[in-house]
Short mmCIF file of C-alpha atoms and ligand atoms in Angstrom, two decimals:
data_model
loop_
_atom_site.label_atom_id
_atom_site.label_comp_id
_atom_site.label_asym_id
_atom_site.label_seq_id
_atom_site.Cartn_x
_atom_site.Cartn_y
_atom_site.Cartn_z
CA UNK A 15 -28.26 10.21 10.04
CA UNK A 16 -30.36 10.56 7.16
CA UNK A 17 -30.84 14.48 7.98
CA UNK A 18 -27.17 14.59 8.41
CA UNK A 19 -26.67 13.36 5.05
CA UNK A 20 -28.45 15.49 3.21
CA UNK A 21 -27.17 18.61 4.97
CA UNK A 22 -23.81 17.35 3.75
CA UNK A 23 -25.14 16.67 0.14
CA UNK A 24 -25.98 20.47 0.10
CA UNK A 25 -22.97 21.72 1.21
CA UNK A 26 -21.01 19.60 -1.21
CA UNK A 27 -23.34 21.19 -4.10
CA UNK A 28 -22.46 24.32 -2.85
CA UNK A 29 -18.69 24.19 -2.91
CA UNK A 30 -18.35 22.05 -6.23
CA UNK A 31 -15.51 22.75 -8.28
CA UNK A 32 -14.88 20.94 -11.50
CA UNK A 33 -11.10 18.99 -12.40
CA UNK A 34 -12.74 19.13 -15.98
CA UNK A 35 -8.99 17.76 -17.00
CA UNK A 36 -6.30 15.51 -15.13
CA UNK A 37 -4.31 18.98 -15.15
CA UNK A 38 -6.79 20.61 -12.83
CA UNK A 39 -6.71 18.06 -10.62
CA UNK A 40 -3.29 17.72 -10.48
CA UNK A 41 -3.19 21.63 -10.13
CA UNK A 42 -5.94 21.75 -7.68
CA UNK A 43 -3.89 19.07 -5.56
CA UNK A 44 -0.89 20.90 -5.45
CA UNK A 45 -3.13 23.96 -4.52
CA UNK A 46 -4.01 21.62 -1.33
CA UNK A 47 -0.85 20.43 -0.03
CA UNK A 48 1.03 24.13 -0.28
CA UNK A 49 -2.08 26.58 1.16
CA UNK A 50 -2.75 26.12 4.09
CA UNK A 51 -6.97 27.89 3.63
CA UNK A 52 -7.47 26.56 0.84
CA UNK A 53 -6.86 23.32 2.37
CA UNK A 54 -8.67 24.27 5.30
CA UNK A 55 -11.54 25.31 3.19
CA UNK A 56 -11.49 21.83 1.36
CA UNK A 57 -11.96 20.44 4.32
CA UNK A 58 -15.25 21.84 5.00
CA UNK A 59 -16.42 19.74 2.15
CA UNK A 60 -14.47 16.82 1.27
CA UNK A 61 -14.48 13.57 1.96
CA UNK A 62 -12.90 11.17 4.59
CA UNK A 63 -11.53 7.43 5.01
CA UNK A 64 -11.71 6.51 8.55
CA UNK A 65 -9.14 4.72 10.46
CA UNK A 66 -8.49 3.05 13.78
CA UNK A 67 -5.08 2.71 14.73
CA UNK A 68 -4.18 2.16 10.82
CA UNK A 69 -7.10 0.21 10.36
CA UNK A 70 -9.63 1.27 7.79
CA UNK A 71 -13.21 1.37 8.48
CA UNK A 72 -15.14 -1.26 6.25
CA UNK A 73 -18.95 -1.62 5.40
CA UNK A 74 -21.12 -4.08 4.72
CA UNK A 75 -23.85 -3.80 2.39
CA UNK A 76 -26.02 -6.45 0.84
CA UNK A 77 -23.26 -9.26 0.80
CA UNK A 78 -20.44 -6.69 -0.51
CA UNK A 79 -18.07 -4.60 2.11
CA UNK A 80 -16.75 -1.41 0.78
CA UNK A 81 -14.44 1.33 2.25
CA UNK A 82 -17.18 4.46 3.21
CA UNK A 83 -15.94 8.14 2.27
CA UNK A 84 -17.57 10.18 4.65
CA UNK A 85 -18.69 13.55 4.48
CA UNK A 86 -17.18 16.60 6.69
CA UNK A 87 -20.14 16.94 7.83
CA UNK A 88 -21.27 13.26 8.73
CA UNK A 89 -17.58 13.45 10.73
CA UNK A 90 -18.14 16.23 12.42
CA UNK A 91 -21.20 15.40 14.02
CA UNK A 92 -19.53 11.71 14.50
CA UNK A 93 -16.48 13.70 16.21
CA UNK A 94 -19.41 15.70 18.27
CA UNK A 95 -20.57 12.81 19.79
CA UNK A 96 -17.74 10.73 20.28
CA UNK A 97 -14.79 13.08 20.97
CA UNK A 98 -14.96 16.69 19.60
CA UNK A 99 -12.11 17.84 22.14
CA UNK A 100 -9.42 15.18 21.69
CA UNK A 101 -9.83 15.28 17.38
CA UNK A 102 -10.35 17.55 14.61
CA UNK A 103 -11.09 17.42 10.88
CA UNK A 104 -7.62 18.86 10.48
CA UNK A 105 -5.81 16.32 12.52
CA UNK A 106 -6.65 15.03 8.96
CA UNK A 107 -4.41 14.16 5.73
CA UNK A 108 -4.72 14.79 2.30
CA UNK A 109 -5.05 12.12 -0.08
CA UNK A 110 -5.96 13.55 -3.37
CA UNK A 111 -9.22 14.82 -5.08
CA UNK A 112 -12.17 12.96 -6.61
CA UNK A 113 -12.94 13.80 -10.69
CA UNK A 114 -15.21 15.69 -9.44
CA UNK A 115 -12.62 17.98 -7.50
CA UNK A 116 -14.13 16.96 -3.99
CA UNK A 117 -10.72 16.91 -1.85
CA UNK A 118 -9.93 13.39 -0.04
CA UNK A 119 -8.17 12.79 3.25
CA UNK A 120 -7.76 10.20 5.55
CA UNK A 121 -8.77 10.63 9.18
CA UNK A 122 -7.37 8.05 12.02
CA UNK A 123 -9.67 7.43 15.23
CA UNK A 124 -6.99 5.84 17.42
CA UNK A 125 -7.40 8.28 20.46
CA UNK A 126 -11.41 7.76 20.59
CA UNK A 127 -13.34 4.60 21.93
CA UNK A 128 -13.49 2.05 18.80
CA UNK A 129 -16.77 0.65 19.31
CA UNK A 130 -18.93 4.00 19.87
CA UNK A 131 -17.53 5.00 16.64
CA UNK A 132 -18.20 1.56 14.52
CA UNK A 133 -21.78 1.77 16.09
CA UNK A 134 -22.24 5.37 15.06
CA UNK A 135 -20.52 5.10 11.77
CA UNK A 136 -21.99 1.28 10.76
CA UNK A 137 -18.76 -0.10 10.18
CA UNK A 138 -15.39 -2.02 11.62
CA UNK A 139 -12.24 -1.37 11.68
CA UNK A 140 -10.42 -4.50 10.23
CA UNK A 141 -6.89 -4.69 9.93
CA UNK A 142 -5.94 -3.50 6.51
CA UNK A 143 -4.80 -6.71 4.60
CA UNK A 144 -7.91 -8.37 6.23
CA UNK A 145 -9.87 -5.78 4.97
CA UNK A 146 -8.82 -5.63 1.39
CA UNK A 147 -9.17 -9.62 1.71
CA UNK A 148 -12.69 -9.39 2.89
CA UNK A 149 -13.56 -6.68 0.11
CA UNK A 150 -11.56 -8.95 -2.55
CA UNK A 151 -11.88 -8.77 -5.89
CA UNK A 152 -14.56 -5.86 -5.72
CA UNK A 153 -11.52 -3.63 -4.98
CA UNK A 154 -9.55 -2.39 -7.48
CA UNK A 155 -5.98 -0.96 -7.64
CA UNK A 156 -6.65 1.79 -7.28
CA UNK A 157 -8.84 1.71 -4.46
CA UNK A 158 -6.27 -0.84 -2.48
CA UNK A 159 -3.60 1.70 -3.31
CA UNK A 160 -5.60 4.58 -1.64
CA UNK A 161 -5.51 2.47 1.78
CA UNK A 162 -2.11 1.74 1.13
CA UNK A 163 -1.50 5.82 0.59
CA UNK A 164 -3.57 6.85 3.44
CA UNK A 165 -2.18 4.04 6.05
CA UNK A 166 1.66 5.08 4.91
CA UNK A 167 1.04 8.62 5.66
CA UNK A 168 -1.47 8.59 9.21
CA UNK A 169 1.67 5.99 10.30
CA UNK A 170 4.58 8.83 9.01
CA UNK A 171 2.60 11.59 11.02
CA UNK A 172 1.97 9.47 14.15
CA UNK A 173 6.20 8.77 13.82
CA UNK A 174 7.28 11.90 13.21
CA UNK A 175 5.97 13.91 15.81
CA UNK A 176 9.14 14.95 16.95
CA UNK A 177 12.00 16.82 15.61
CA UNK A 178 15.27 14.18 15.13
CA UNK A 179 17.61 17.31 15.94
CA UNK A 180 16.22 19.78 18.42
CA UNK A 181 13.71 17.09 19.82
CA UNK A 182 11.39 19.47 20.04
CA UNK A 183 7.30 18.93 18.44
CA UNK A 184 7.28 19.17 14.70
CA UNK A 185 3.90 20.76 13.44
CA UNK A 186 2.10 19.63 10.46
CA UNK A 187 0.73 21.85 7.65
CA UNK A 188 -2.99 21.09 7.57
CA UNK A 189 -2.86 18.71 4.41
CA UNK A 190 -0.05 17.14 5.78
CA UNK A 191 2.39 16.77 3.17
CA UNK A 192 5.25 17.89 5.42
CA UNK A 193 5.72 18.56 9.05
CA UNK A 194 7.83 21.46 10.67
CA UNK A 195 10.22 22.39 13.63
CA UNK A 196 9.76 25.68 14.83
CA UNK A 197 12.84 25.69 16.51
CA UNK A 198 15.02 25.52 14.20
CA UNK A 199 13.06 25.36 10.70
CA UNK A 200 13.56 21.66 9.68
CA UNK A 201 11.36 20.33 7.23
CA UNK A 202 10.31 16.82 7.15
CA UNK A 203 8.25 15.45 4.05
CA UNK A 204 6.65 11.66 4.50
CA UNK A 205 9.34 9.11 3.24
CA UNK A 206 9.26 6.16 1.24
CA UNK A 207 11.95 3.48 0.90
CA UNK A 208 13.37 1.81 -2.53
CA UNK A 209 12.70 -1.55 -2.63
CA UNK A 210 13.21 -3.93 -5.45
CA UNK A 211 11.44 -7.20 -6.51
CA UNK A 212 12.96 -9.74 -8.81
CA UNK A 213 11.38 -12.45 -10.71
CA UNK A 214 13.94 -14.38 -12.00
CA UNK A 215 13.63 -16.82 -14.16
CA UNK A 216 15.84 -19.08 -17.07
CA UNK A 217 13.78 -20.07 -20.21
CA UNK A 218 10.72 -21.95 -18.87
CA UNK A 219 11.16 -22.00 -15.14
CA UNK A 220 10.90 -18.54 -12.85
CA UNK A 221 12.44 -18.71 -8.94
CA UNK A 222 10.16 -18.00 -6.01
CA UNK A 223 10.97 -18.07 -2.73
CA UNK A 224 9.10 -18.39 1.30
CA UNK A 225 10.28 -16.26 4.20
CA UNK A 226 9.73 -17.37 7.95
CA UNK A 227 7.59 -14.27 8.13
CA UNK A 228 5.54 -15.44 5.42
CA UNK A 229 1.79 -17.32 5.70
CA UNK A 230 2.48 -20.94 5.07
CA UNK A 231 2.85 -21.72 1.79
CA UNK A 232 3.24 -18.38 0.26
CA UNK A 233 6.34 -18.01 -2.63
CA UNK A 234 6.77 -15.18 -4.02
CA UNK A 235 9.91 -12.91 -6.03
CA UNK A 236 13.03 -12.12 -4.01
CA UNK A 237 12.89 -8.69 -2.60
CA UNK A 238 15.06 -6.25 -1.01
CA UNK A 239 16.01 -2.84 0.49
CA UNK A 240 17.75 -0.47 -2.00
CA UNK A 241 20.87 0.46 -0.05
CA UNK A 242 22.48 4.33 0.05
CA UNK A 243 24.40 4.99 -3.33
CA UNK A 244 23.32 2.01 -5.58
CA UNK A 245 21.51 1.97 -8.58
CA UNK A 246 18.38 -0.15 -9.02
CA UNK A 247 20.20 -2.99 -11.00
CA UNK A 248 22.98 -2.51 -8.62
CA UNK A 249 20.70 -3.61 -5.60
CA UNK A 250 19.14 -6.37 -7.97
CA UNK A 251 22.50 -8.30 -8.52
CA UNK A 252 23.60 -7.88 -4.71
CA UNK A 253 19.95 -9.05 -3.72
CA UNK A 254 19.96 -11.88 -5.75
CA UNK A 255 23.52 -12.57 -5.06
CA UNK A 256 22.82 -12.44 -1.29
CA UNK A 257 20.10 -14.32 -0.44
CA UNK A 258 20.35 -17.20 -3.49
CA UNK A 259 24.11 -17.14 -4.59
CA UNK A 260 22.86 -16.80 -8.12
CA UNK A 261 24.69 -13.78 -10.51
CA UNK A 262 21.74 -12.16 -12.72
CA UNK A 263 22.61 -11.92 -16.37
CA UNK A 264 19.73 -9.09 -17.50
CA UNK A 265 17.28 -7.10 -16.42
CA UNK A 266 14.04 -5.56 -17.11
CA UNK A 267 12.12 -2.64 -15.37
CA UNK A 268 8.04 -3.97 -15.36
CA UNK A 269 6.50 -1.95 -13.18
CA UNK A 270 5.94 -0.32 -9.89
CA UNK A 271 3.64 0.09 -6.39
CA UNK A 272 3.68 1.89 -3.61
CA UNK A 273 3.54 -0.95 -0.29
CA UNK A 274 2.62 0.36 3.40
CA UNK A 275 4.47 -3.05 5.47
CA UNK A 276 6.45 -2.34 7.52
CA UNK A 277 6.55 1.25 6.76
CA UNK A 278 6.41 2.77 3.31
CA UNK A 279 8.42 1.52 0.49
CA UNK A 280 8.96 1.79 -3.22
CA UNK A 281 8.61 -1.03 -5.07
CA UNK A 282 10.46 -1.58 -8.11
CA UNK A 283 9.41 -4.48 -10.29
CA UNK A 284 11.43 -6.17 -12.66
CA UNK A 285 11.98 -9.13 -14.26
CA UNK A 286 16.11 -11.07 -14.69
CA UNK A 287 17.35 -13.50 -16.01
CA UNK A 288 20.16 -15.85 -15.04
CA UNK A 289 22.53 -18.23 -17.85
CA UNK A 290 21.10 -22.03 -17.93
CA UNK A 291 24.64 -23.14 -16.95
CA UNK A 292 24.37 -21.31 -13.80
CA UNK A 293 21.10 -22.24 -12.04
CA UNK A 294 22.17 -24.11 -8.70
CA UNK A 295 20.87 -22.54 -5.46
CA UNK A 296 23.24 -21.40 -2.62
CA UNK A 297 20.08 -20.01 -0.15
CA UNK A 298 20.85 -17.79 2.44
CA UNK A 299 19.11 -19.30 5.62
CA UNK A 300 19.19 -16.68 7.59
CA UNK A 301 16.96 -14.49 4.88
CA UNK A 302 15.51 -17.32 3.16
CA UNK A 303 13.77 -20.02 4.14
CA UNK A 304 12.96 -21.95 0.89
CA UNK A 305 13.47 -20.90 -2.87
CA UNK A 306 12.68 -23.46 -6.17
CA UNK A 307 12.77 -23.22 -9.38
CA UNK A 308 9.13 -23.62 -10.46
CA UNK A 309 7.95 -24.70 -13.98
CA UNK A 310 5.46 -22.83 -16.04
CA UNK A 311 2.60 -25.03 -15.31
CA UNK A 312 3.31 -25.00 -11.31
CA UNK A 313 2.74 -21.19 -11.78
CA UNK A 314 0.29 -21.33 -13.51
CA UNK A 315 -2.13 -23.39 -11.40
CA UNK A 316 -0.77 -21.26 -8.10
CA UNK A 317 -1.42 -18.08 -10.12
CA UNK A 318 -5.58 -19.43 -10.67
CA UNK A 319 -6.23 -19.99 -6.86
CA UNK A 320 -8.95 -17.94 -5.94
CA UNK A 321 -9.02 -18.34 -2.16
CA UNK A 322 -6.03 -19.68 0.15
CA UNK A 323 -5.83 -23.48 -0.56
CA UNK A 324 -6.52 -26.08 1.89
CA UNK A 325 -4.26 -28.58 3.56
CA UNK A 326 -2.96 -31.35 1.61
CA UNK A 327 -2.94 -34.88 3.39
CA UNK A 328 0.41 -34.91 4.72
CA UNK A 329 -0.64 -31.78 6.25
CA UNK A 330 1.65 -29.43 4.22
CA UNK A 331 -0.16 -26.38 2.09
CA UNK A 332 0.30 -26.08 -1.92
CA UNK A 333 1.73 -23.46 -2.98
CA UNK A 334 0.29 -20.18 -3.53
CA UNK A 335 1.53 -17.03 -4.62
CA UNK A 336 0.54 -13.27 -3.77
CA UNK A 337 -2.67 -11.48 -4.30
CA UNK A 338 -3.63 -9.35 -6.73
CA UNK A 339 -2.94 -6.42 -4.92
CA UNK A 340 0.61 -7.15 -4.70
CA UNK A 341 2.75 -5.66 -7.40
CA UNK A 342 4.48 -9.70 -7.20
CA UNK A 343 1.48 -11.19 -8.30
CA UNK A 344 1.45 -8.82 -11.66
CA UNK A 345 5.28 -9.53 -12.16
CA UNK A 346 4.80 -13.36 -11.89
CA UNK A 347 1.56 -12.83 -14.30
CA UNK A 348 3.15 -11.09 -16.87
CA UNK A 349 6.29 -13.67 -17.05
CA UNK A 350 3.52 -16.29 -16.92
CA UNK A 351 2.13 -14.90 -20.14
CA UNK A 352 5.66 -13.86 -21.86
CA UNK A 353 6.43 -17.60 -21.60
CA UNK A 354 2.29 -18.51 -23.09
CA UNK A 355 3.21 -16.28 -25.81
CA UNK A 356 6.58 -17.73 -26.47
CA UNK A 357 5.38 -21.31 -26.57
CA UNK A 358 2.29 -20.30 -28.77
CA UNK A 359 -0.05 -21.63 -25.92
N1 LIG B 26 4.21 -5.81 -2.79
C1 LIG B 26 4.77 -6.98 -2.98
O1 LIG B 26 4.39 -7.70 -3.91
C2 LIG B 26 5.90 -7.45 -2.08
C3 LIG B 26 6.44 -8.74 -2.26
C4 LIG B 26 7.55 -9.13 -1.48
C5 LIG B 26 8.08 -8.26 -0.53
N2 LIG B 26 7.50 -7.03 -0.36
C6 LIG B 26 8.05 -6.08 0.63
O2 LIG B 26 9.40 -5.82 0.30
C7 LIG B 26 10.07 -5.39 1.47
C8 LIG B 26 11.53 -5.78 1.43
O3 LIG B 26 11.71 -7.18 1.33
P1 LIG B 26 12.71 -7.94 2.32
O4 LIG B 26 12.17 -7.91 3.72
O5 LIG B 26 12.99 -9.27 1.71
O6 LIG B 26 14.01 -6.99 2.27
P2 LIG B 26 15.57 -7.36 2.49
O7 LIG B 26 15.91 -8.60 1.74
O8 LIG B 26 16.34 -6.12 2.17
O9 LIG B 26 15.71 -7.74 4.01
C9 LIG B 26 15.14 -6.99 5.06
C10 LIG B 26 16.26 -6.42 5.93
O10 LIG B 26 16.84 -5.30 5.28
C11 LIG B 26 17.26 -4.32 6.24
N3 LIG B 26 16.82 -2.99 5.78
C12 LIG B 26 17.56 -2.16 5.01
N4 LIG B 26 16.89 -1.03 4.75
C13 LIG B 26 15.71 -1.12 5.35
C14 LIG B 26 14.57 -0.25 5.43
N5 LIG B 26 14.54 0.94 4.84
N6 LIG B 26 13.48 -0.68 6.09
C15 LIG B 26 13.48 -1.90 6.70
N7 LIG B 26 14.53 -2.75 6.66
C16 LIG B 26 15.63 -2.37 5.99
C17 LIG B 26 16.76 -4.80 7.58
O11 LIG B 26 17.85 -5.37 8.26
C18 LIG B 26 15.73 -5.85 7.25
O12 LIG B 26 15.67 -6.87 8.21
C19 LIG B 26 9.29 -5.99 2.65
O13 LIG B 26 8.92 -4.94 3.48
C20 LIG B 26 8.07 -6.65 2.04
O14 LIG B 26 6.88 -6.31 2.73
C21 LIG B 26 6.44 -6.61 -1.11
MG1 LIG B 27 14.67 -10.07 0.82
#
């Protein structure tokens, strides 16, 4: 391994190529996804997250795990060993480019015998929320949203091998930012869907809700699909209409995150409010299980759990709210510290 390494070390050095600005690298990505050699070429030398059936590979080192980026090299001779003929590097997908210009793409496994690989690659595949749980506050944002990127698209590919019209195999480009039918010259370019999130609140109480689907004792903001033709504050009064028979009064764009669960969605984050006279709950049971109004120092405390709580003697779980990797978590933070500032505290 260790020569393997440093034969990849040289070819990196060989091929460097400097983003010196944010421009270049957004230049040099665009470069990627539209040309098909220089994408191939970037290959040669880039670097690769490693999946199993949309599971990322984790390390441990010391006490910390850490996502690897492995070198074309390293993978190839991985691939050599372990499956040359059923996988390639450019069965691959573009993710973006390092500062330093090094081109990243994610690469998943699925069709080759998990174990040989984890024991050649020192890793395991862990299923992506338990992986980002294991790695937990080590990984940033940014590094949780490059999963999320690179799990969104290997799961687009592996869906869209087939053309929805002449039902025919679409072919992908080799950075895999679209995929084409040859038949009759459809494009298809990875999708994401609109989804909003709500925190809405009235003064000094915010409303979270629990879904069936939901770990036990998890509230969060009400969420919901953005349907064909509405705006984004149109889908926020019908969500929040829907599923807790309340009528918003105003809104507030905060922020926003791509999320790979299900499948690939949008989310919009904002923050409403609804008028004090108006604050009784109508839940719809069939999307809802439980929603509350919850007071600033209920929050609070759920906001400052570090690890999932424990059971409570009558065998029922506090509650706890999102992690930080989830754009909710952020939304109920910020209103958390809008109402701090308000009350001077
Ligand atoms: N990142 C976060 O912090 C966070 C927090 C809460 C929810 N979410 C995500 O928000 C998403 C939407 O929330 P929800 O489930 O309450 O939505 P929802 O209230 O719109 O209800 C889901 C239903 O909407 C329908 N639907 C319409 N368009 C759809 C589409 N494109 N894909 C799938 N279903 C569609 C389906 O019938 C589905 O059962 C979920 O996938 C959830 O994972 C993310
Ligand atoms: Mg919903």
């Amino acid at each position: 391994m260790q020569k393997m390494l440093s034969a990849a070390v040289r070819h990196t050095a060989r091929s460097v190529r400097t983003c010196s600005s944010y421009v270049n690298q957004a230049r040099y990505v665009f470069d990627l996804k539209e040309n098909d050699d220089t994408c191939r070429q970037a290959l040669k030398s880039g670097s690769f997250y490693l999946f199993h059936n949309l599971s990322p590979l984790i390390r441990k080192s010391e006490n910390t795990f850490y996502t690897p980026a492995v070198s074309g090299p390293d993978l190839l001779q991985v691939l050599g060993s372990c499956g040359k003929d059923k996988l390639s590097l450019e069965d691959s997908v573009l993710l973006g480019c390092s500062e330093s210009c090094v081109a990243e793409f994610a690469l998943d496994l699925g069709s080759l015998e998990k174990s040989a690989i984890e024991q050649e690659l020192s890793g395991k595949f862990t299923e992506i929320r338990n992986a980002i749980a294991k790695i937990n506050g080590k990984m940033d944002a940014e590094n949780a949203s490059l999963l999320f990127r690179a799990r969104s698209l290997l799961q687009w590919h592996d869906s869209h091998q087939y053309c929805s019209k002449s039902g025919k195999p679409t072919t992908k480009n080799v950075s895999g930012s679209k995929r084409v039918c040859h038949v009759n010259g459809l494009i298809y370019y990875p999708q994401m869907s609109p989804v909003v999130i709500t925190l809405v609140s009235c003064k000094n109480r915010c409303l979270l809700a629990h879904q069936e689907n939901f770990p036990a004792g998890m509230y969060t903001a009400l969420a919901g699909y953005c349907e064909i033709g509405e705006t984004l504050e149109e889908t926020i009064r019908r969500e929040i209409a829907e599923e807790v028979g309340l009528v918003v009064d105003t809104v507030r764009y905060s922020g926003s995150q791509h999320w790979p669960f299900p499948g690939s969605s949008l989310m919009l984050a904002c923050q409403a409010t609804v008028k004090d006279d108006k604050l009784q709950l109508d839940i719809n049971r069939a999307e809802i299980e439980d929603a509350r109004w919850f007071t600033l120092e209920e929050v609070t405390e759920a906001l400052q759990m570090k690890t999932l709580p424990s059971k409570l003697p009558d065998g029922t779980l506090p509650v706890w709210v999102p992690p930080k990797f989830a754009i909710a978590h952020h939304l109920i933070q910020e209103w958390v510290q809008e109402q701090k500032a308000l009350n001077g505290s």
